[in-house]
PDB file of C-alpha atoms in Angstrom:
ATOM      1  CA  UNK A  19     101.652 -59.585  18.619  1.00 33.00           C
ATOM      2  CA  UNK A  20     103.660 -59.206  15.763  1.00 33.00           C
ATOM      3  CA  UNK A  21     104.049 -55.716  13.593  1.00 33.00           C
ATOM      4  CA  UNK A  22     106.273 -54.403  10.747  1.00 37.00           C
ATOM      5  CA  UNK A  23     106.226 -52.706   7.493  1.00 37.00           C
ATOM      6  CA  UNK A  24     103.550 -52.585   5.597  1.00 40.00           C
ATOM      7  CA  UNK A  25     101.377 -52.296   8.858  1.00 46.00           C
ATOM      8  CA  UNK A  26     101.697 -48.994  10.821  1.00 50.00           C
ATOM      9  CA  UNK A  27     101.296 -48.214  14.395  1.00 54.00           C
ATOM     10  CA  UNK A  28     101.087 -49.979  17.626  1.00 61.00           C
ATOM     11  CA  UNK A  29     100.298 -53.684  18.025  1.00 71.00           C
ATOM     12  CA  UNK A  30      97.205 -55.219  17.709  1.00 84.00           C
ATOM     13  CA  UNK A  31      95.421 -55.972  21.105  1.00 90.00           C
ATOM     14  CA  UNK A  32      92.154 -57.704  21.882  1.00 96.00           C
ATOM     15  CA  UNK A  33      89.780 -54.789  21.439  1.00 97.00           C
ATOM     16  CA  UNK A  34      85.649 -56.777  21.953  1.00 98.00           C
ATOM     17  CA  UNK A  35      84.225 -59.871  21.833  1.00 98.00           C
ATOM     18  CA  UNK A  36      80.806 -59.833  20.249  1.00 97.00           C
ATOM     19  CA  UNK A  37      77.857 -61.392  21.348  1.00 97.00           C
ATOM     20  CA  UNK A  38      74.945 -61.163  19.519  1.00 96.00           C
ATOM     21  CA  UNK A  39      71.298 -61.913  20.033  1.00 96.00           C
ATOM     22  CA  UNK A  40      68.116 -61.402  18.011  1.00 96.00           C
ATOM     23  CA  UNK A  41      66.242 -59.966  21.801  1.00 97.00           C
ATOM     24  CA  UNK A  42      68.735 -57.308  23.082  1.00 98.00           C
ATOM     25  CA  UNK A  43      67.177 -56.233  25.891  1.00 97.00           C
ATOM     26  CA  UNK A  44      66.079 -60.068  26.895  1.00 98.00           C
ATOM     27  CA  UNK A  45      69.705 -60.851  26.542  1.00 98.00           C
ATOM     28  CA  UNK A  46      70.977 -57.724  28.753  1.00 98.00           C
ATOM     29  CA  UNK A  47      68.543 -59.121  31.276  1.00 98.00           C
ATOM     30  CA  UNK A  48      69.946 -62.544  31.276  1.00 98.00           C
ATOM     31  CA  UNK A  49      73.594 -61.096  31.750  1.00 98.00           C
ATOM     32  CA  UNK A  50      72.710 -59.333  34.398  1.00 98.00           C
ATOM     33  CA  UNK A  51      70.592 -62.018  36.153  1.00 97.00           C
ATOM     34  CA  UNK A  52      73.723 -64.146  35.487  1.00 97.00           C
ATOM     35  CA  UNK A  53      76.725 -62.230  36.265  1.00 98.00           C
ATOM     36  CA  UNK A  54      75.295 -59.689  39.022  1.00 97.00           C
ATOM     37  CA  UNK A  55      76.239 -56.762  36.561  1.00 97.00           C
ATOM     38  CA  UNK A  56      73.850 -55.543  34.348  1.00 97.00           C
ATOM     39  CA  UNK A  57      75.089 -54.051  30.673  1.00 98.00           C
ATOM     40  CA  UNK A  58      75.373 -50.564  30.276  1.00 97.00           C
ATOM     41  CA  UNK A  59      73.608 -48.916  27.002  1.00 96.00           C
ATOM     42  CA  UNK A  60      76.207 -48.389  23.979  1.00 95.00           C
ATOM     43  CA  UNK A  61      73.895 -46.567  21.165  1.00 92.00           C
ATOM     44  CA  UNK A  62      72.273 -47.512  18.056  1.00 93.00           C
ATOM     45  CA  UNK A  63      74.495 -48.404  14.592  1.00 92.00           C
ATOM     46  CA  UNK A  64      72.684 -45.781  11.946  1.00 90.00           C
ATOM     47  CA  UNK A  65      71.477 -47.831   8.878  1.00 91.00           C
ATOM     48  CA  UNK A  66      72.578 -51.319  10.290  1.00 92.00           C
ATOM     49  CA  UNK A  67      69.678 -51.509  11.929  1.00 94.00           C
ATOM     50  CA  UNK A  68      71.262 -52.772  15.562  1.00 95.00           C
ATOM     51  CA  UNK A  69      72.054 -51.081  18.590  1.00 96.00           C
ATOM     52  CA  UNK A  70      74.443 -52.578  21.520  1.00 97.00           C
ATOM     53  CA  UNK A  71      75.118 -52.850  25.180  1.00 97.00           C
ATOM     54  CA  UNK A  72      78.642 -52.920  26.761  1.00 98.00           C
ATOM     55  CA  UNK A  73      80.404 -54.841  29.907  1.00 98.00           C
ATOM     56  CA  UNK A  74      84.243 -54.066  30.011  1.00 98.00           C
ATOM     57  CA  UNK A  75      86.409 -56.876  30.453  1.00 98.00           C
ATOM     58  CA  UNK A  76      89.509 -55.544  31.933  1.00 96.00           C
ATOM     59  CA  UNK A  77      93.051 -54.595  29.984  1.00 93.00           C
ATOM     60  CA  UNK A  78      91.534 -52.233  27.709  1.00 95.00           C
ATOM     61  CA  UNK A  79      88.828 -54.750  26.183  1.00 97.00           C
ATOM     62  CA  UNK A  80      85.110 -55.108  25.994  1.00 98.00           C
ATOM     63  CA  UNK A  81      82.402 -57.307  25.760  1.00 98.00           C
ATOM     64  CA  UNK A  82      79.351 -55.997  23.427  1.00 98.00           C
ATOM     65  CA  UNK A  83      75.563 -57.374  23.347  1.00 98.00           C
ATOM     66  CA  UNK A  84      74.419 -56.391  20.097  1.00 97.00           C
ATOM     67  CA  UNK A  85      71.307 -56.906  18.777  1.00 96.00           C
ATOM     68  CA  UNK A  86      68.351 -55.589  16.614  1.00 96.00           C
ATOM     69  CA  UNK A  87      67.417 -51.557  17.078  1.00 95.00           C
ATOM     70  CA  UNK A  88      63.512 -51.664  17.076  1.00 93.00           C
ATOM     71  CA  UNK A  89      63.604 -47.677  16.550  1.00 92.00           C
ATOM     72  CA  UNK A  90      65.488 -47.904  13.501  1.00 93.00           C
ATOM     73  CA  UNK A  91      64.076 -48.717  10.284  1.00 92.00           C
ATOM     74  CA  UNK A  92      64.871 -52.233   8.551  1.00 88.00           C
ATOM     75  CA  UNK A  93      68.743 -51.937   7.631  1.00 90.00           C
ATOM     76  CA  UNK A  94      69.211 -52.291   3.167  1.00 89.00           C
ATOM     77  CA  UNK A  95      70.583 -55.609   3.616  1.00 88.00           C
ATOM     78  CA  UNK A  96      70.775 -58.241   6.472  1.00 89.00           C
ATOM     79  CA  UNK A  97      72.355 -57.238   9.663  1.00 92.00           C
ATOM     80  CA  UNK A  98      76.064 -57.685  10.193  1.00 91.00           C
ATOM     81  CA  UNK A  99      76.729 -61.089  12.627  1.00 91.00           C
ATOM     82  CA  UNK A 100      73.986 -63.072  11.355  1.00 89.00           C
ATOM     83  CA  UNK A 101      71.841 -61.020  13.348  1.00 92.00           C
ATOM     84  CA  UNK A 102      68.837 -62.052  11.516  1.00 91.00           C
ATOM     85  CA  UNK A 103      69.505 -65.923  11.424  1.00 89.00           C
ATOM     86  CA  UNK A 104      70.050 -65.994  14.916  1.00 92.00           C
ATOM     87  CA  UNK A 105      67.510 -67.767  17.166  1.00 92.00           C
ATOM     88  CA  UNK A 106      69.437 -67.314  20.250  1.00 95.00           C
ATOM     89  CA  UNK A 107      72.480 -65.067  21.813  1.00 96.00           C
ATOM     90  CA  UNK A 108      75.993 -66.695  20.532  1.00 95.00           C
ATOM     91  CA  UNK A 109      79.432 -65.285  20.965  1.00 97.00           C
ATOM     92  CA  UNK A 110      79.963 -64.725  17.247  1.00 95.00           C
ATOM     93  CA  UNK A 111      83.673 -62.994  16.904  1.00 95.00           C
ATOM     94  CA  UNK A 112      86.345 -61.083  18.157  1.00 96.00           C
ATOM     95  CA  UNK A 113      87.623 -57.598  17.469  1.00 97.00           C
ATOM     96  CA  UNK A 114      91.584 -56.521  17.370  1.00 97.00           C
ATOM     97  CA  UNK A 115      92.397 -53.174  17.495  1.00 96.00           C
ATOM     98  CA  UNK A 116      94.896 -51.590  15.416  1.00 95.00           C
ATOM     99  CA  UNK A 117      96.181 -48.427  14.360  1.00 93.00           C
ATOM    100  CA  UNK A 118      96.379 -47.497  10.430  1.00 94.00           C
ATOM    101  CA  UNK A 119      94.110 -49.911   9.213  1.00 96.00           C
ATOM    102  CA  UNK A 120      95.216 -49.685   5.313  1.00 96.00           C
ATOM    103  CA  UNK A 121      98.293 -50.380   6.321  1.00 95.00           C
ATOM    104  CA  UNK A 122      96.605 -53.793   7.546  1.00 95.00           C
ATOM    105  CA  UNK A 123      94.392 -54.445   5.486  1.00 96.00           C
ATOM    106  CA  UNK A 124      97.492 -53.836   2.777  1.00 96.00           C
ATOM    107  CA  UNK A 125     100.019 -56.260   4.601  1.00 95.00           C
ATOM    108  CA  UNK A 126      97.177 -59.215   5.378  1.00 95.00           C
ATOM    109  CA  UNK A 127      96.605 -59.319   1.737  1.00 96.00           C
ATOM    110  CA  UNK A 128     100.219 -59.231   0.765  1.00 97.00           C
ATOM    111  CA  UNK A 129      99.821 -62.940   2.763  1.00 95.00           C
ATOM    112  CA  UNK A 130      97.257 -63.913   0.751  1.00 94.00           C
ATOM    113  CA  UNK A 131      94.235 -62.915   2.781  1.00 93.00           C
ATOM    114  CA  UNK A 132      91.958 -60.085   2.654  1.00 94.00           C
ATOM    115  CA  UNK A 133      90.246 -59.178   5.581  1.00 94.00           C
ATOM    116  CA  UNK A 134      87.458 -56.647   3.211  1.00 94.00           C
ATOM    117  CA  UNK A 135      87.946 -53.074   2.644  1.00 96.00           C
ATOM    118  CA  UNK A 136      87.740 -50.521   5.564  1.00 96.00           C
ATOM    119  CA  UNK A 137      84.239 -49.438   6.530  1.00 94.00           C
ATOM    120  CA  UNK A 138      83.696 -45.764   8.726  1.00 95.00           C
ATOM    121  CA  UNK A 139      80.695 -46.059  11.541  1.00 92.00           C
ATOM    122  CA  UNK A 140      80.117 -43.791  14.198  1.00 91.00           C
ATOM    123  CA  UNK A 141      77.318 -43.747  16.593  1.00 89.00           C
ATOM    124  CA  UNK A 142      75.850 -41.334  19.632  1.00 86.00           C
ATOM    125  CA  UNK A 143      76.708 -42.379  23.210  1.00 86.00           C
ATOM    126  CA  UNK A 144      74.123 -41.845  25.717  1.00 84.00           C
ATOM    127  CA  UNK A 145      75.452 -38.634  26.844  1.00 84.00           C
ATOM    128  CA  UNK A 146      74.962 -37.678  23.595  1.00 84.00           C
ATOM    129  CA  UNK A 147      78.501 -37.832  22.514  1.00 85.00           C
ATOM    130  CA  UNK A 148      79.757 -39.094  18.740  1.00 90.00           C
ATOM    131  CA  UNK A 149      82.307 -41.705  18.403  1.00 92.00           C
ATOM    132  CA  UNK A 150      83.490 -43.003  15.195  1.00 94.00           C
ATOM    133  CA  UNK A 151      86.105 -45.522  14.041  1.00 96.00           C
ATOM    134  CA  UNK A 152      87.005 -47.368  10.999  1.00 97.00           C
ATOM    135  CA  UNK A 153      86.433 -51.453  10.696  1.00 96.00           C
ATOM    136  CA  UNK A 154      86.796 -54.264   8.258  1.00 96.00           C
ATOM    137  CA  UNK A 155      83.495 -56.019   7.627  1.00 91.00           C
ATOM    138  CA  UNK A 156      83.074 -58.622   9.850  1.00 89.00           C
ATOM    139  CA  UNK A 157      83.728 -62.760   8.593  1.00 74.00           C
ATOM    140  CA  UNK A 158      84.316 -60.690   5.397  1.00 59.00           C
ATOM    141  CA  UNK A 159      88.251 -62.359   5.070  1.00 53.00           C
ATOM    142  CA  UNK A 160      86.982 -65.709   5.506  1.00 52.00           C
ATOM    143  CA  UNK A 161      84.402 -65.471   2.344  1.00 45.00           C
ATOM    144  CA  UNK A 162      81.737 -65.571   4.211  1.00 41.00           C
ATOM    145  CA  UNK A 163      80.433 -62.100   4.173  1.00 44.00           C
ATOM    146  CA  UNK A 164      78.689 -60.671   7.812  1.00 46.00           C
ATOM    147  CA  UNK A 165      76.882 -63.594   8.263  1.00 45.00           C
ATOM    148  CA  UNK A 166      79.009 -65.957   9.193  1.00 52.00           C
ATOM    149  CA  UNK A 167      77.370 -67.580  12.216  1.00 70.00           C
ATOM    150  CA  UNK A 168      80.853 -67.693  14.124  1.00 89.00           C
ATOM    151  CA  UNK A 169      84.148 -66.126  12.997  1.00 90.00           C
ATOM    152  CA  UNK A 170      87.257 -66.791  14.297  1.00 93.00           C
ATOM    153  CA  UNK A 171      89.364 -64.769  12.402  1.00 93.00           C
ATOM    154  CA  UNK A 172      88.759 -61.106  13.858  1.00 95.00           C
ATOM    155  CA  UNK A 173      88.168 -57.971  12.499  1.00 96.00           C
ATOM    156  CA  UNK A 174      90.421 -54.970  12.380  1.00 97.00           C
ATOM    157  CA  UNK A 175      89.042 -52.095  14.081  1.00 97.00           C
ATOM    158  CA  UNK A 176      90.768 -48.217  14.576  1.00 97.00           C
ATOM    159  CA  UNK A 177      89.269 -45.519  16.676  1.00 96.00           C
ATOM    160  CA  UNK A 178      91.648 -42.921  15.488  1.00 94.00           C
ATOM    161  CA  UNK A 179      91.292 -40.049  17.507  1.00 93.00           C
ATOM    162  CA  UNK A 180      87.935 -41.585  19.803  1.00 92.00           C
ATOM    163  CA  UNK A 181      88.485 -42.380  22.935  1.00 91.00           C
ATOM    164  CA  UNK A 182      88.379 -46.272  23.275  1.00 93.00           C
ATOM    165  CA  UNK A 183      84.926 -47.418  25.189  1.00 93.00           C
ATOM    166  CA  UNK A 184      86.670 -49.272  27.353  1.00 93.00           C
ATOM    167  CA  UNK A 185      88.043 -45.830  29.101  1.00 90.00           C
ATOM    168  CA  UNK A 186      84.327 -44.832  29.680  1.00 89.00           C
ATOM    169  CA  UNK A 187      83.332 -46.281  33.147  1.00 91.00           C
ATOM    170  CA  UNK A 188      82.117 -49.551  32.157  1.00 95.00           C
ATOM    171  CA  UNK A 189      81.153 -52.409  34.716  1.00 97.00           C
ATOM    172  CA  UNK A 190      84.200 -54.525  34.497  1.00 97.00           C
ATOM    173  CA  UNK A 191      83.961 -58.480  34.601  1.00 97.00           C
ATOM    174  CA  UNK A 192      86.869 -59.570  34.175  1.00 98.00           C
ATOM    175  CA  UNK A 193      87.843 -62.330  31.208  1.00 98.00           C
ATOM    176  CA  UNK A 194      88.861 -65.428  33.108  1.00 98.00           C
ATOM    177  CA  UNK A 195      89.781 -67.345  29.433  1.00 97.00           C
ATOM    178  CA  UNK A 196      88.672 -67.570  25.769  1.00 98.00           C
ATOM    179  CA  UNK A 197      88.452 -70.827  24.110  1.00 97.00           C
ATOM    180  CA  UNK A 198      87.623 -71.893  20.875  1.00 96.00           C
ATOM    181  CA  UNK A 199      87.221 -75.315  18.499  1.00 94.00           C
ATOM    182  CA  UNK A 200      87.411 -75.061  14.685  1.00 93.00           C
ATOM    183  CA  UNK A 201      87.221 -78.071  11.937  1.00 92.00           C
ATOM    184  CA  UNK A 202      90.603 -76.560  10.655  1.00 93.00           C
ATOM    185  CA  UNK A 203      92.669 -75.074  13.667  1.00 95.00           C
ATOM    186  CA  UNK A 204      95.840 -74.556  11.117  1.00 95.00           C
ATOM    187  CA  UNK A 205      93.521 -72.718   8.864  1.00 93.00           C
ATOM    188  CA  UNK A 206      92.672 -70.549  11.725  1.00 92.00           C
ATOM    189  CA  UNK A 207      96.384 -69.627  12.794  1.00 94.00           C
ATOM    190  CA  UNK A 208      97.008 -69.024   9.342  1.00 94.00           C
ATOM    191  CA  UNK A 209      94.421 -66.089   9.254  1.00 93.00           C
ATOM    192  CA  UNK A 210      95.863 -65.170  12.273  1.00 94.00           C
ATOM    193  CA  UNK A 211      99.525 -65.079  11.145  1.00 94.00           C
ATOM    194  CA  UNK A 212      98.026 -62.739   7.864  1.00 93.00           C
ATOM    195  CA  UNK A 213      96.570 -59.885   9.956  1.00 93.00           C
ATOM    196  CA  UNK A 214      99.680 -59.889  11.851  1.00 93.00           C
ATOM    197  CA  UNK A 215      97.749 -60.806  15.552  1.00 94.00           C
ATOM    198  CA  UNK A 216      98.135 -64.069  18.108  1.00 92.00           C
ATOM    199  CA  UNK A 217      94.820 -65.480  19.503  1.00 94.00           C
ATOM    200  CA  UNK A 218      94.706 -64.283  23.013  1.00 94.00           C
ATOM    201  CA  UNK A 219      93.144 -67.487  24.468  1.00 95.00           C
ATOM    202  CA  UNK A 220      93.754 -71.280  24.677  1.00 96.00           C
ATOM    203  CA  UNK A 221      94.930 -73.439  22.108  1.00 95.00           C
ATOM    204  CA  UNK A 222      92.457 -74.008  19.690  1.00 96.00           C
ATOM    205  CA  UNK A 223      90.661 -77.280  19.529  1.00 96.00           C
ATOM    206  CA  UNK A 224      89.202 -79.351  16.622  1.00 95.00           C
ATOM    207  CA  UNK A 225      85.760 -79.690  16.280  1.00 91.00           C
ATOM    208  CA  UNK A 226      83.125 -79.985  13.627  1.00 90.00           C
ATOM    209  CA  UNK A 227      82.530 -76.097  13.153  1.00 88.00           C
ATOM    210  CA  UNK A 228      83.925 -72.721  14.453  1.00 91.00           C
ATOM    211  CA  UNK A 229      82.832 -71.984  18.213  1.00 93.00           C
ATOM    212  CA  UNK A 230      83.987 -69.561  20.715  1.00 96.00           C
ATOM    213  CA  UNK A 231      82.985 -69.679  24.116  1.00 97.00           C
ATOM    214  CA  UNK A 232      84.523 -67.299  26.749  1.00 98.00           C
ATOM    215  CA  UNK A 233      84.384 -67.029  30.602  1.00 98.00           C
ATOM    216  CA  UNK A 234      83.959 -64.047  33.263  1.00 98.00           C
ATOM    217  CA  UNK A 235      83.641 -63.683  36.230  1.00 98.00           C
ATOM    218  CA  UNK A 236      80.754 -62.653  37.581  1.00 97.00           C
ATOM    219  CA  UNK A 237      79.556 -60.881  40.707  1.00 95.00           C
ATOM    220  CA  UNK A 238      77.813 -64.551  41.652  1.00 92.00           C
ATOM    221  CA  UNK A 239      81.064 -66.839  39.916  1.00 97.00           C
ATOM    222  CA  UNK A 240      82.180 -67.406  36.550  1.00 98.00           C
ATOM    223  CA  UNK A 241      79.637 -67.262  33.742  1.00 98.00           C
ATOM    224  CA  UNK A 242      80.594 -69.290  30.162  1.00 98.00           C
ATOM    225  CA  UNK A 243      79.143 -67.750  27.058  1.00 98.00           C
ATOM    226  CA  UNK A 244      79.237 -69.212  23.768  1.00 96.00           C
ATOM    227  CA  UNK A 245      75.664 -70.808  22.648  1.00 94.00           C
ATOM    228  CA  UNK A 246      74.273 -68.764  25.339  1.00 96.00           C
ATOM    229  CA  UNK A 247      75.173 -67.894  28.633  1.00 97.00           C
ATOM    230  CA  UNK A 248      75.285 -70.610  31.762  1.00 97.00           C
ATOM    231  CA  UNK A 249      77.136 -70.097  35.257  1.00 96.00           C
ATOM    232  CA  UNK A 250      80.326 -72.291  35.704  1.00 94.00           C
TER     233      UNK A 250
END
């Protein structure tokens, strides 16, 4: 992946994919029905009104179930990843992590795209641990605010000084590929070529509208998600 002044730090890697679901813990009982591995908790997003589960996915990458948190209050706005609109899981986006994220968010819209402003979260881990990191909003480059149904230009995300999930013991299942169709593939690699990242998967297929659909394996064989989950 490709780095250089204005951007700062190491290159950008595949950090999550994000699959999101209006029924979290329905969902994390499909996966692990499916896969043979079942999702371990993440923790609850204060005032976004969602709350996650995590699989790692080998290489320093995750996958993350995220749905709605039923012991938080109703977030301000509408949840981030169409959360709300969803009537089913769907693999939604993808995640890059970099370091000095206004130093990205600086060059992408030198090349005429702007991926949002940086946003700080943090969140307790089970053990009752804090992590934080910074992120651009989510679809937020493409004009379609967080809820865009499926994104496939990622968002920038920089733990600074947290350790990386990943690092913390997760179930691995490994990612056998990552696919995706879009009505306007050149579009999409331009997006890509403006954050200063390269799609990790396979060549990028037309198709009516944006859809992502990746593939792990699973303790039982290979499990596709993308409108759902189904064993390959």
């Amino acid at each position: 992946m490709t780095g250089g002044a204005p951007e700062a730090g190491a290159p950008a890697v595949l950090d999550h994919l994000v699959y999101a679901t209006p029924d979290l813990e329905r969902t994390v009982a499909e996966v692990a029905e499916l896969t043979g591995v079942r999702p371990v908790r993440g923790g609850s997003h204060p005032g976004r009104g969602t709350r996650n589960h995590l699989l790692g996915l080998g290489g320093g990458a995750y996958f993350e179930i995220i749905g709605p948190d039923p012991e938080q209050p109703a977030p301000d706005g509408p949840r981030w990843f169409g959360i709300d609109a969803l009537t089913g899981p769907r693999l939604v986006t993808w995640a890059v992590r970099v370091t000095g994220i206004a130093g990205r968010v600086a060059a992408a819209r030198a090349r005429g795209y702007d991926p949002g402003d940086p946003v700080a979260m943090a969140r307790r881990t089970p053990d009752g641990g804090r992590i934080a990191w910074r992120l651009t909003p989510p679809g937020a480059g493409e004009g379609l605010g967080p809820l865009s149904p499926v994104s496939l230009a990622p968002f920038l995300l920089d733990w600074g000084a947290t350790p990386h999930p990943s690092g913390s013991g997760l179930p691995v299942l490994p990612l056998v590929s990552l696919g995706a169709t879009h009505p306007d593939p050149g579009a999409a690699r331009a997006e890509w070529a403006a954050l200063g990242v390269r799609w990790p998967g396979e060549p990028v297929a037309g198709g009516p509208a944006a859809q992502l659909t990746a593939v792990l394996e699973g303790r039982h064989g290979r499990v596709a998600f993308g409108r759902g989950a189904v064993a390959v």
